[in-house]
Amino acid sequence: MSLFTKSPITEIKGIGEKLAEKFSKLNIETVQDLLFHIPFRYQDTSSIISIQEFKERGEGTFLAQIEKVSTAYLRKKITTVRVKDDTGFLNLTYFNQTYLQKSLKKGDIYLFSAKITQRGNRKNVYNPKFEIFKEDPQKQTDLGKLVGIYPETKGLSSRIIRSKISDLQKETGYFKKLLKDPLDKETLNEFRLISLSDAISKIHFPESQEDIDDARKRLAFDEMLRIAFKIETQALKQQKEVSEPMDIKSEILNDFIKSLPFELTDDQNKAVEEILEDTSKEKPMNRLLNGDVGSGKTVVSAIAILNTIKNGYSSILIAPTTVLAKQHYETFNKIFKNFNIDIELCISTKKIIKRVDNKLIIGTHAILYEKELPKDLNLVVIDEQHRFGVEQREYFKEKTEKSPHYLTMTATPIPRSLTEVFFGGLNVSEIRQKPKYQKEIKTYFTPYRKREDCFNWIKNKIKESKKNSIYENQVFVIYPLIEESEKLNAKAVLVEVEYLKKLFKGLNVDFLHGRLKEKDKEKLLKDFREKKIQVLVSTTVIEVGIDIPDATIMVIEDAERFGLAQLHQLRGRVGRGEKESYCFVIPSSSVEKNSPSQKRLIYFANHNSGFEVAEYDLESRGPGEVYGLRQSGIPVFKVASIHDIKLLNKARKLAKIYLKEDNNSEKILQNLFR
Ligand code: ADP
Ligand code: MG
């Protein structure tokens, strides 16, 4: 029976239902899945030493002849294998592997890879890896060469995975018959890439580091090409969409800008220009407004909205939470007071959009479920976008005849490399400057042992701020958990709030978390805003966009548990007013000096720009960790680097050519390495 890439792995000789089940845990179902399951690192056992050298170094790979095998049946079954070479003898100890008694035969020559364990004066070599020696090193599968270490699962070690792939390789002639190369010869030449079957052979069974490099280069290209196809396909689709072009109502816009209590920053002005330019075209705008917390994205969107309404169309503003939608509703009512604009709030409890045209609708994602949307919708603004999806666009497309213009605002700055790789076709306006009046939030890395000092300092700070029987300074204290957990050894709101109540005796301490009812949450925030509460203990529910100008101090405990982007979001909850603001990041007691966790937190304390923090986080932890793999929709690369924009651009060029020749990229995508 001949195998295909899509054949189930059970069609491979030696893989039955049982083993297939285990492979399935690694998401390996087909022959292709198995071949694309590649090592994440290599172990080099290619340099072979003598027994003498092994004894001196304490570890390594050596070649030896079996001298004697004996098994003692004690509580544990202990098999002792005596081996020798020209330089000496050595005893190897195996536990509960009595089959060795039969399989290791006197006189046979084996490769062993091992480590010496020393207890007191006794030196032992426990359970060394072994493989029978073959004349041709390429015939060795496990030892005497570079061997790949794979993502494993219970009952499926790298050794087994390796041997199954090796069998398959022999059966299919170095995969040449099996793997169809999605790229043609010309392309391979142009980009100096090896064929897919060579790359897969080399990535699994390299003879040298060079092999690994060549293979990785090819596989990285495939991964980028997949993304490139996605970006270019999307771009092609969008080219066909039409929306209503709008005039730039300069006079009204200028009146509005003059009515603001501040001047726009250069970055804000530039973003406004770019947006108005986009929306003056028939091609729908698709722009990301990428800016730091507090950089003033709202007012930029307000200008775009104002222009839309004054052109006679409607606009929708989507916020991530009801609280934030309400906040926006208030803000827009205030700033548009003299501009005669119909504004409607649409949140889950009140879902009817009256069919009046030419208005601004502010709401949550509940709007997406509205059966009818204004016929004249021409601008959609999505605020604090955490997810990297285009689903919303798709949603609106079904409901409106023409495509509205889209403006997406980030919750936290997104590094350039990520917007390129993920958003590809999207245009980006960056706001890097902060409004002038805004002071830097003084951020301190506070070692765990200084924790109590820190709280005492805060207590004094609050007490000092007392004016007319009101304490002016207010504090957030953030914990990772709501309540204590058996699984996670982390601090919890409901526990620590008791400790803080004692510590802040005389002041009002209260708590907030996601499991409270919406009503209670709102009441708490209202009390906090009205300064009835001085210390608000919370989980990260307060992360998103809550604006309380007199909150000046943020404390984050177990801070190493949070991503830097998230910490930065949290820090952005203070420093909203004119007063000096502080942020303290306190690690848990288990974080060691000079550990990577501590270094990350210190970097955070020393850098106030959200862009810098996000870039650092992406660099040091990778996109999966930073943005959460599953929900983010960010592509996960096995080989390619998300920072390799050059490679992406090359791949995009190629994708464009392929798409022009043949609109069906499916064939290529099916065969590309993933
Ligand atoms: P974000 O970008 O995080 O959404 P906001 O739009 O909420 O930030 O703006 C934060 C605060 O800064 C608001 O109170 C807003 O009125 C104010 N603001 C915006 N732009 C400026 C500016 N150019 N100068 C001074 N204050 C500004
Ligand atoms: Mg905002």
XYZ file of C-alpha atoms and ligand atoms in Angstrom:
702
model
C 0.000 0.000 0.000
C 1.449 3.360 -0.867
C 1.387 6.161 1.612
C 0.193 9.726 1.065
C 0.878 12.753 3.185
C -2.722 12.703 4.345
C -2.769 8.976 5.162
C -3.547 8.269 8.802
C -0.424 7.264 10.688
C -1.916 3.843 11.360
C -1.026 3.041 7.769
C 2.621 3.309 8.674
C 4.134 -0.068 9.458
C 4.560 -0.521 13.183
C 2.017 2.086 14.280
C -1.144 0.512 15.602
C -4.240 1.990 17.192
C -2.643 2.169 20.628
C 0.393 4.087 19.522
C -1.731 6.243 17.238
C -3.740 7.325 20.259
C -0.586 8.560 21.904
C 0.472 10.383 18.762
C -2.925 11.973 18.708
C -2.101 13.659 22.013
C 0.626 15.506 20.145
C -1.901 16.405 17.436
C -0.284 13.960 15.072
C -2.934 12.229 12.963
C -1.463 11.937 9.502
C 1.838 11.039 7.900
C 2.343 14.721 7.205
C 1.711 15.646 10.843
C 4.361 13.147 11.869
C 6.934 14.494 9.435
C 6.176 18.055 10.457
C 6.665 17.193 14.109
C 10.232 18.427 14.288
C 12.884 18.498 17.015
C 12.970 21.615 19.151
C 16.615 20.938 20.009
C 19.431 18.519 19.333
C 21.699 16.459 21.477
C 25.177 16.006 20.125
C 26.552 12.533 20.881
C 28.723 12.518 17.787
C 32.046 12.880 19.537
C 32.959 9.516 20.970
C 35.384 9.215 23.855
C 37.147 6.330 25.569
C 36.053 4.786 28.868
C 39.091 6.371 30.445
C 38.070 9.843 29.225
C 34.504 9.167 30.263
C 35.653 8.445 33.803
C 37.603 11.687 33.867
C 34.876 13.905 32.399
C 31.950 12.279 34.174
C 29.762 12.262 31.077
C 29.749 11.635 27.351
C 29.300 9.002 24.693
C 31.607 6.003 24.495
C 31.969 2.820 22.482
C 32.345 -0.407 24.456
C 32.099 -4.134 24.305
C 29.741 -6.095 26.543
C 31.737 -8.182 28.989
C 29.137 -9.572 31.337
C 25.469 -9.052 32.219
C 23.996 -10.089 35.568
C 20.722 -9.363 37.296
C 20.005 -9.285 41.024
C 16.364 -9.757 41.970
C 16.085 -7.418 44.942
C 13.276 -5.025 45.828
C 14.244 -3.365 42.591
C 15.528 -5.600 39.865
C 19.062 -4.491 39.234
C 20.873 -5.416 36.058
C 24.602 -4.785 36.024
C 26.310 -4.561 32.673
C 30.080 -4.765 32.657
C 31.658 -3.204 29.591
C 35.202 -2.603 28.383
C 37.376 -0.947 25.773
C 41.127 -0.558 25.265
C 41.367 1.843 28.153
C 39.464 0.043 30.880
C 36.327 -1.475 32.391
C 33.092 0.066 33.607
C 29.967 -1.187 35.383
C 26.610 0.177 34.270
C 23.493 -0.155 36.408
C 19.948 -0.524 35.099
C 16.834 -0.673 37.259
C 13.856 -2.848 36.373
C 14.980 -3.560 32.843
C 15.526 -7.311 33.113
C 15.051 -7.790 29.367
C 18.605 -6.491 29.051
C 19.809 -9.743 30.536
C 18.843 -11.374 27.264
C 19.297 -8.637 24.720
C 22.794 -7.491 25.615
C 25.135 -10.232 24.526
C 28.718 -10.741 25.533
C 31.070 -9.530 22.824
C 28.616 -7.167 21.148
C 29.705 -3.582 20.679
C 27.429 -0.766 21.775
C 27.402 2.984 22.009
C 26.511 4.326 25.450
C 25.640 7.837 26.432
C 25.768 8.421 30.161
C 26.618 10.457 33.187
C 28.426 9.477 36.374
C 26.457 9.944 39.577
C 28.460 10.391 42.722
C 27.168 9.745 46.243
C 29.874 10.082 48.838
C 32.762 8.081 47.506
C 30.631 5.821 45.379
C 30.415 6.503 41.703
C 27.704 4.911 39.597
C 26.395 5.057 36.080
C 22.632 4.656 36.114
C 20.413 3.764 33.159
C 22.682 4.966 30.368
C 21.220 5.237 26.883
C 22.548 2.625 24.513
C 22.394 1.611 20.881
C 24.114 -1.188 19.037
C 27.077 0.092 17.042
C 26.785 0.191 13.266
C 29.700 0.680 10.911
C 27.989 3.553 9.076
C 27.258 6.363 11.524
C 24.278 7.433 9.448
C 22.673 4.124 10.260
C 22.737 4.921 13.955
C 19.436 6.409 15.033
C 19.926 7.431 18.636
C 23.594 7.746 19.476
C 26.875 8.695 17.859
C 25.400 11.667 16.033
C 23.253 14.748 16.333
C 19.906 13.525 17.535
C 16.717 15.505 17.641
C 14.779 15.981 20.842
C 11.065 16.220 20.157
C 8.048 17.482 22.002
C 7.036 14.292 23.820
C 4.049 12.889 25.641
C 3.580 10.019 28.057
C 4.625 6.766 26.448
C 5.989 8.533 23.410
C 9.626 9.422 23.903
C 11.889 11.147 21.435
C 13.479 7.750 20.869
C 10.222 6.213 19.677
C 9.263 9.221 17.586
C 12.696 9.211 16.002
C 12.563 5.526 15.171
C 9.113 5.799 13.559
C 10.253 8.685 11.410
C 13.425 6.795 10.565
C 11.424 3.745 9.417
C 9.266 5.990 7.303
C 12.332 7.594 5.787
C 13.714 4.246 4.700
C 10.373 3.161 3.338
C 9.841 6.271 1.247
C 13.356 6.935 -0.010
C 14.228 9.989 2.032
C 10.648 11.234 1.750
C 11.249 12.052 -1.904
C 8.323 9.984 -3.089
C 6.126 11.159 -0.278
C 6.521 14.906 0.052
C 5.374 17.017 -2.853
C 7.246 20.286 -2.894
C 4.789 23.177 -2.979
C 7.527 25.421 -4.392
C 8.869 25.023 -7.913
C 12.550 24.743 -8.828
C 12.806 28.353 -9.956
C 11.548 29.603 -6.634
C 13.915 27.335 -4.740
C 16.813 28.674 -6.773
C 15.748 32.260 -6.422
C 15.506 32.091 -2.656
C 18.365 29.592 -2.291
C 16.251 27.022 -0.569
C 16.589 23.253 -0.408
C 13.669 21.033 -1.351
C 11.018 20.196 1.212
C 11.926 16.502 1.291
C 15.590 17.351 1.869
C 14.653 19.831 4.553
C 12.493 17.294 6.358
C 15.209 14.628 6.094
C 17.802 16.990 7.456
C 15.731 18.457 10.234
C 15.088 14.963 11.605
C 18.448 13.373 10.847
C 21.101 16.039 10.435
C 24.706 15.108 9.809
C 25.937 18.521 10.811
C 24.852 21.869 12.163
C 24.880 23.089 8.588
C 22.175 20.580 7.720
C 20.043 21.912 10.531
C 20.568 25.500 9.362
C 19.670 24.705 5.749
C 16.577 22.825 6.820
C 15.440 25.558 9.148
C 15.891 28.182 6.482
C 13.592 26.307 4.154
C 10.980 25.513 6.810
C 10.925 29.096 8.097
C 10.238 30.242 4.557
C 7.256 27.919 4.336
C 5.860 29.222 7.594
C 6.157 32.828 6.491
C 4.698 32.036 3.107
C 1.607 30.681 4.792
C 1.131 33.996 6.606
C 1.971 35.877 3.424
C -0.804 34.087 1.561
C -3.232 35.028 4.259
C -2.238 38.676 4.164
C -2.289 38.920 0.385
C -5.571 37.032 0.024
C -7.139 39.397 2.521
C -5.703 42.349 0.632
C -7.140 41.084 -2.634
C -10.558 40.696 -1.058
C -10.438 44.177 0.377
C -9.509 45.622 -2.968
C -12.921 44.591 -4.174
C -14.791 46.206 -1.289
C -16.229 49.652 -1.710
C -17.323 52.168 0.844
C -18.624 55.692 0.745
C -15.857 58.269 0.424
C -16.251 61.234 2.748
C -15.311 64.888 2.529
C -13.109 66.420 5.133
C -15.288 68.927 6.971
C -12.364 71.120 7.932
C -14.327 73.953 9.446
C -16.316 71.852 11.880
C -13.304 69.728 12.712
C -11.249 72.807 13.472
C -14.012 74.166 15.693
C -14.035 70.882 17.538
C -10.262 70.773 17.960
C -10.339 74.356 19.239
C -13.024 73.414 21.745
C -10.741 70.862 23.404
C -9.077 71.899 26.648
C -5.699 70.859 25.249
C -3.661 70.877 22.083
C -3.264 67.721 20.073
C 0.193 66.177 20.041
C 2.056 65.841 16.736
C 1.413 62.121 16.688
C -2.293 62.676 17.263
C -2.407 65.212 14.436
C -0.611 62.852 12.117
C -2.996 60.012 12.978
C -5.993 62.277 12.329
C -4.595 63.244 8.939
C -3.976 59.638 7.983
C -7.467 58.606 9.015
C -9.216 61.445 7.186
C -7.164 60.713 4.102
C -8.196 57.045 4.252
C -11.879 57.776 4.743
C -11.921 60.154 1.824
C -11.447 57.191 -0.474
C -13.783 54.637 -1.930
C -11.615 51.855 -0.643
C -12.628 51.126 2.949
C -10.147 52.264 5.550
C -8.547 49.468 7.510
C -6.329 51.160 10.016
C -4.877 50.321 13.378
C -4.395 53.147 15.827
C -1.500 51.802 17.838
C -0.796 53.757 20.966
C 0.167 53.728 24.562
C -2.243 53.838 27.457
C -3.279 57.447 27.930
C -1.835 58.607 24.632
C -5.200 60.065 23.664
C -6.609 57.676 21.122
C -10.206 58.501 22.032
C -10.065 62.067 20.854
C -8.493 60.977 17.576
C -11.379 58.612 16.998
C -13.782 61.380 18.008
C -12.548 63.531 15.134
C -13.085 60.697 12.670
C -16.557 60.093 14.097
C -17.469 63.772 13.951
C -16.414 63.923 10.315
C -18.507 60.850 9.539
C -21.645 62.222 11.140
C -21.224 65.606 9.517
C -20.978 63.808 6.197
C -24.438 62.447 6.912
C -23.486 58.888 7.916
C -23.630 56.865 11.113
C -20.766 55.526 13.166
C -20.397 52.757 15.707
C -17.926 52.719 18.575
C -17.372 49.338 20.194
C -15.857 49.108 23.662
C -14.656 45.876 25.295
C -16.788 46.208 28.446
C -20.028 47.835 29.533
C -18.217 49.991 32.051
C -16.007 51.348 29.333
C -18.903 51.822 26.932
C -20.667 53.926 29.528
C -17.523 55.899 30.153
C -17.218 56.622 26.450
C -20.874 57.567 26.322
C -20.288 60.192 28.993
C -17.095 61.444 27.376
C -18.626 61.811 23.938
C -21.708 63.513 25.272
C -19.416 66.016 26.919
C -17.059 66.713 24.043
C -19.790 66.752 21.400
C -22.084 68.927 23.487
C -22.046 71.851 21.093
C -21.879 69.830 17.919
C -25.404 68.560 17.721
C -24.804 64.852 17.498
C -27.264 62.104 18.220
C -25.596 59.553 20.514
C -27.090 56.274 21.603
C -25.805 53.786 24.137
C -26.266 50.146 23.232
C -25.244 47.605 25.862
C -26.471 44.102 26.492
C -29.305 45.046 28.811
C -30.685 47.576 26.370
C -30.359 46.289 22.917
C -32.649 48.164 20.667
C -31.090 50.502 18.217
C -33.844 52.864 17.202
C -33.926 53.246 13.505
C -32.904 56.836 13.370
C -30.113 57.519 10.978
C -27.040 59.704 11.120
C -25.986 59.007 14.668
C -23.225 57.706 16.839
C -23.898 54.390 18.523
C -21.689 53.448 21.447
C -21.797 49.948 22.831
C -20.182 46.641 23.500
C -19.951 43.633 21.258
C -23.657 43.233 21.879
C -24.017 45.504 18.889
C -22.707 42.729 16.731
C -25.810 40.741 17.505
C -28.187 43.482 16.452
C -30.294 42.222 13.631
C -30.380 45.545 11.961
C -27.703 48.125 11.749
C -28.049 51.641 10.482
C -28.217 51.593 6.712
C -25.915 54.559 6.568
C -23.159 53.050 8.706
C -19.824 54.229 7.354
C -17.324 54.126 10.218
C -16.728 51.431 12.804
C -14.316 52.148 15.641
C -13.222 49.213 17.768
C -11.618 50.304 21.024
C -9.096 48.441 23.139
C -8.772 45.565 20.808
C -7.168 42.680 22.673
C -7.784 40.041 20.127
C -6.128 39.938 16.798
C -9.150 38.965 14.816
C -10.927 40.066 11.733
C -14.137 38.310 12.743
C -15.884 41.561 13.528
C -15.285 42.868 10.066
C -16.789 39.723 8.640
C -19.761 40.192 10.912
C -20.476 43.685 9.756
C -19.964 42.791 6.155
C -22.938 40.468 6.211
C -25.180 43.182 7.517
C -24.259 46.155 5.465
C -24.335 46.630 1.746
C -21.204 48.635 1.380
C -18.267 48.168 3.650
C -17.838 50.739 6.390
C -14.421 52.190 7.153
C -12.639 50.537 10.050
C -10.513 51.998 12.782
C -9.139 49.625 15.404
C -7.531 50.997 18.548
C -5.105 48.898 20.542
C -5.412 48.382 24.273
C -1.689 48.439 24.642
C 1.063 49.185 22.159
C 1.774 46.364 19.750
C 5.356 46.016 18.522
C 5.981 46.724 14.900
C 7.048 43.188 14.044
C 3.789 41.839 15.342
C 1.588 44.282 13.480
C 3.502 43.426 10.309
C 3.253 39.686 10.693
C -0.225 39.602 11.940
C -1.983 42.556 10.459
C 0.077 42.609 7.273
C -2.249 44.450 4.994
C -3.398 46.806 7.700
C -2.240 50.402 7.847
C -0.909 51.538 11.176
C -0.850 54.951 12.841
C 1.338 55.078 15.884
C 0.983 57.458 18.789
C 4.236 57.280 20.664
C 4.168 60.702 22.299
C 2.276 61.205 25.464
C 0.283 64.394 26.053
C 2.696 66.923 27.514
C 1.123 67.431 30.882
C 1.317 63.758 31.701
C 3.989 62.934 34.213
C 5.911 59.721 34.173
C 4.561 57.185 36.581
C 7.358 56.493 39.012
C 7.725 52.748 38.988
C 9.663 50.794 41.585
C 10.710 47.208 41.710
C 10.109 46.386 45.375
C 11.757 43.212 46.697
C 9.446 40.979 48.677
C 11.197 41.698 51.953
C 10.397 45.411 51.554
C 6.730 44.698 51.037
C 5.521 45.850 54.411
C 7.679 48.990 54.305
C 6.118 49.762 50.978
C 2.576 49.511 52.345
C 3.496 51.644 55.337
C 4.938 54.306 53.076
C 1.696 54.271 51.103
C -0.359 54.530 54.270
C 1.516 57.675 55.268
C 1.185 59.085 51.774
C -2.595 58.682 51.932
C -2.816 60.177 55.400
C -0.694 63.146 54.357
C -3.099 63.790 51.512
C -6.021 64.477 53.816
C -7.836 67.697 52.958
C -11.173 68.767 54.430
C -11.724 65.303 55.867
C -11.171 63.674 52.474
C -8.151 61.540 51.695
C -7.007 62.593 48.243
C -4.585 59.842 47.362
C -6.044 56.486 46.449
C -4.502 53.096 45.878
C -5.089 49.996 43.809
C -3.588 46.736 45.036
C -3.684 43.956 42.457
C -3.468 40.172 42.976
C -3.443 37.342 40.466
C -6.243 35.313 42.066
C -9.680 35.898 43.525
C -9.432 33.204 46.163
C -6.771 30.823 47.315
C -6.149 27.941 44.991
C -4.722 24.511 45.632
C -3.120 24.356 42.269
C -1.574 27.768 42.160
C 0.660 29.089 44.836
C -0.322 32.701 44.331
C -1.796 35.494 46.384
C -5.524 36.042 46.318
C -7.737 39.090 46.756
C -10.023 37.544 49.354
C -7.095 36.528 51.564
C -4.905 39.583 51.247
C -7.757 42.013 51.727
C -7.874 40.916 55.384
C -4.153 41.561 55.781
C -4.486 44.970 54.151
C -7.478 45.906 56.277
C -5.358 45.395 59.361
C -2.407 47.204 57.889
C -4.425 50.178 56.674
C -6.427 50.464 59.882
C -8.502 53.632 59.951
C -8.747 53.795 56.177
C -11.403 52.233 53.996
C -10.270 49.076 52.252
C -12.576 47.238 49.880
C -12.289 44.688 47.111
C -13.384 44.099 43.566
C -13.193 41.085 41.276
C -14.765 39.642 38.186
C -17.207 37.387 39.986
C -19.072 40.255 41.608
C -22.350 41.254 40.059
C -22.176 44.054 37.519
C -24.245 46.256 39.836
C -21.932 45.715 42.812
C -18.898 46.396 40.687
C -20.354 49.656 39.508
C -21.272 50.664 43.041
C -17.745 49.976 44.235
C -16.190 51.951 41.454
C -18.575 54.792 42.150
C -17.614 54.761 45.821
C -13.981 54.689 44.849
C -14.442 57.580 42.462
C -16.196 59.523 45.229
C -13.254 58.776 47.524
C -15.295 56.751 49.997
C -12.698 54.047 49.536
C -8.967 54.661 49.768
C -7.588 51.220 49.070
C -9.185 49.103 46.377
C -7.975 45.520 46.282
C -8.646 43.840 42.986
C -7.836 41.313 40.337
C -7.011 42.480 36.865
C -10.647 43.304 36.123
C -9.620 46.909 36.537
C -7.062 46.472 33.806
C -9.174 47.761 31.010
C -9.663 51.464 30.624
C -11.082 52.509 33.977
C -10.452 56.179 34.553
C -10.141 57.437 38.117
C -8.071 60.616 38.197
C -7.283 60.558 41.915
C -5.960 57.033 41.978
C -2.261 57.747 42.196
C -0.730 54.564 43.528
C -0.738 51.110 41.986
C 0.653 48.092 43.782
C 0.951 44.776 41.971
C 1.805 41.728 44.041
C 3.134 38.442 42.636
C 4.041 40.693 39.772
C 6.123 38.068 37.992
C 2.891 36.268 37.168
C 1.808 39.003 34.812
C 3.048 39.773 31.338
C 4.777 43.106 30.952
C 2.111 44.377 28.586
C -0.447 43.575 31.243
C 1.594 45.258 33.960
C 1.799 48.280 31.736
C -1.966 48.292 31.313
C -2.331 48.137 35.069
C 0.167 50.934 35.578
C -1.894 52.998 33.169
C -4.777 53.001 35.651
C -2.915 55.606 37.686
C -1.292 58.839 36.635
C -4.439 60.051 34.946
C -4.629 63.322 36.837
C -2.119 66.053 37.529
C -0.650 64.481 40.623
C 2.562 62.523 40.967
C 1.796 58.838 40.579
C 3.526 55.655 41.644
C 3.566 52.024 40.716
C 5.140 49.299 42.844
C 5.791 45.862 41.429
C 6.357 43.300 44.146
C 7.387 39.775 43.197
C 6.456 36.751 45.282
C 9.004 35.510 47.793
C 10.070 32.721 45.451
C 11.561 35.044 42.852
C 15.320 34.912 43.154
C 17.849 37.653 42.778
C 19.059 38.086 39.182
C 16.516 35.547 37.939
C 14.939 36.238 34.540
C 11.682 37.094 36.304
C 13.358 39.703 38.413
C 15.194 41.150 35.429
C 11.940 41.503 33.539
C 10.345 43.390 36.404
C 13.336 45.674 36.788
C 13.254 46.435 33.075
C 9.615 47.302 33.466
C 10.309 49.609 36.397
C 12.942 51.440 34.372
C 10.902 51.943 31.215
C 7.788 54.024 30.942
C 7.017 53.600 27.274
C 4.510 50.907 26.495
C 6.162 50.326 23.142
C 9.509 49.596 24.747
C 7.958 47.331 27.317
C 5.979 45.382 24.723
C 8.995 44.994 22.456
C 11.099 43.734 25.333
C 8.407 41.287 26.358
C 8.018 39.960 22.847
C 11.776 39.590 22.494
C 12.286 37.767 25.759
C 9.193 35.595 25.983
C 7.898 35.184 22.460
C 4.461 36.040 21.104
C 2.714 32.960 22.466
C 3.552 33.747 26.057
C 2.942 37.434 25.679
C -0.359 37.448 23.897
C -1.753 34.050 24.841
C -1.596 31.492 22.097
C -5.085 30.351 21.531
C -7.207 33.403 21.961
C -4.835 35.759 20.230
C -4.963 34.279 16.751
C -1.285 35.058 16.341
C 0.431 32.495 14.183
C 2.652 30.121 16.088
C 5.920 29.483 14.351
C 7.969 26.366 14.961
C 10.965 27.712 13.114
C 10.517 31.220 11.736
C 11.116 34.262 13.875
C 8.305 36.726 14.281
C 10.916 39.475 14.021
C 12.000 38.439 10.569
C 10.142 41.087 8.618
C 12.587 40.751 5.719
C 11.589 37.155 5.246
C 7.934 38.105 5.488
C 8.348 40.688 2.756
C 10.062 38.191 0.484
C 7.287 35.719 1.098
C 4.645 38.355 0.450
C 6.162 39.142 -2.911
C 6.045 35.499 -3.861
C 2.506 35.031 -2.555
C 1.373 37.960 -4.655
C 2.849 36.383 -7.789
C 1.342 32.986 -7.045
C -2.056 34.539 -6.375
C -1.931 36.458 -9.620
C -1.199 33.335 -11.612
C -3.723 31.190 -9.896
C -6.250 32.373 -7.420
C -6.306 29.041 -5.683
C -3.585 28.901 -3.086
C -5.116 25.838 -1.441
C -2.834 23.357 -3.213
C 0.269 25.159 -2.073
C -0.988 25.702 1.451
C -1.740 22.007 1.853
C 1.833 21.044 1.172
C 3.668 23.858 2.913
C 5.445 23.010 6.108
C 3.406 24.071 9.103
P -6.154 56.127 25.555
O -5.249 56.328 24.381
O -5.543 55.259 26.585
O -7.515 55.675 25.147
P -7.513 58.507 26.295
O -8.011 58.793 24.940
O -8.494 57.965 27.270
O -6.269 57.559 26.227
O -6.831 59.841 26.853
C -6.338 59.934 28.170
C -6.554 61.315 28.717
O -5.707 62.249 28.079
C -7.967 61.817 28.522
O -8.381 62.402 29.707
C -7.843 62.822 27.400
O -8.810 63.825 27.507
C -6.452 63.368 27.618
N -5.796 63.852 26.409
C -5.893 63.338 25.171
N -5.111 64.011 24.299
C -4.487 64.979 25.010
C -3.556 66.018 24.690
N -3.086 66.158 23.449
N -3.129 66.811 25.679
C -3.591 66.650 26.918
N -4.466 65.722 27.294
C -4.922 64.887 26.364
Mg -8.875 54.355 25.530
